[in-house]
Amino acid sequence: MNRGGFSWKRAVGITRAKNKISRATGIPLTKSGRQRKIGKIVSGGGCALTVLAMGAAVLALLSWVSL
């Protein structure tokens, strides 16, 4: 079982500094974190498929009402 190990970045304080920067700015410093944040913004915080389905339903309802 992996119990961690020694990390020179944690020992020097780089990890804590990066964490403080991310929390202060609200922008993740990791690539995957930035992609997750952009994905949530684009999809409105939910599944993109759900958002698209709701948009299609609203458009269908608007076109039906205008007839």
C-alpha positions as a printed Julia matrix, in Angstrom:
67×3 Matrix{Float64}:
   0.0    0.0     0.0
   1.33   3.41   -0.9
   1.68   5.66    2.13
   2.85   8.76    0.32
   6.54   9.29    0.65
   8.86  12.25    0.66
   8.08  15.22   -1.56
  10.66  17.96   -1.84
   7.97  20.35   -3.14
   5.96  19.9     0.04
   9.09  20.2     2.17
  10.09  23.49    0.52
   6.54  24.88    0.61
   5.77  25.04   -3.11
   2.59  22.99   -2.72
   1.18  25.31   -0.05
   2.05  28.42   -2.05
   0.33  27.08   -5.16
  -2.7   26.13   -3.09
  -2.94  29.64   -1.62
  -2.66  31.22   -5.08
  -5.38  28.98   -6.47
  -7.74  29.74   -3.6
  -7.09  33.48   -3.74
  -7.59  33.82   -7.5
 -10.24  31.12   -7.94
  -8.31  29.73  -10.9
  -6.87  26.21  -10.58
  -3.21  25.85  -11.48
  -3.52  22.3   -12.83
  -4.53  21.63  -16.41
  -7.31  19.23  -15.41
  -8.61  21.71  -12.83
  -8.83  24.48  -15.41
 -10.59  22.15  -17.86
 -13.13  21.15  -15.19
 -13.79  24.79  -14.32
 -14.27  25.8   -17.97
 -16.52  22.78  -18.52
 -18.74  23.79  -15.6
 -18.96  27.36  -16.86
 -19.87  26.28  -20.38
 -22.45  23.72  -19.31
 -23.96  25.84  -16.58
 -22.7   23.55  -13.84
 -24.48  20.45  -15.07
 -24.17  17.85  -17.76
 -23.83  19.42  -21.21
 -26.29  16.88  -22.64
 -28.94  17.95  -20.13
 -28.39  21.62  -20.93
 -28.67  20.95  -24.67
 -31.86  18.92  -24.18
 -33.42  21.7   -22.11
 -32.45  24.27  -24.75
 -34.02  22.15  -27.49
 -37.2   21.77  -25.42
 -37.44  25.53  -24.88
 -36.91  26.21  -28.58
 -39.56  23.65  -29.51
 -41.99  25.19  -27.04
 -41.34  28.69  -28.35
 -41.85  27.63  -31.94
 -45.07  25.79  -31.02
 -46.44  28.83  -29.11
 -45.7   31.21  -31.99
 -47.75  29.08  -34.45
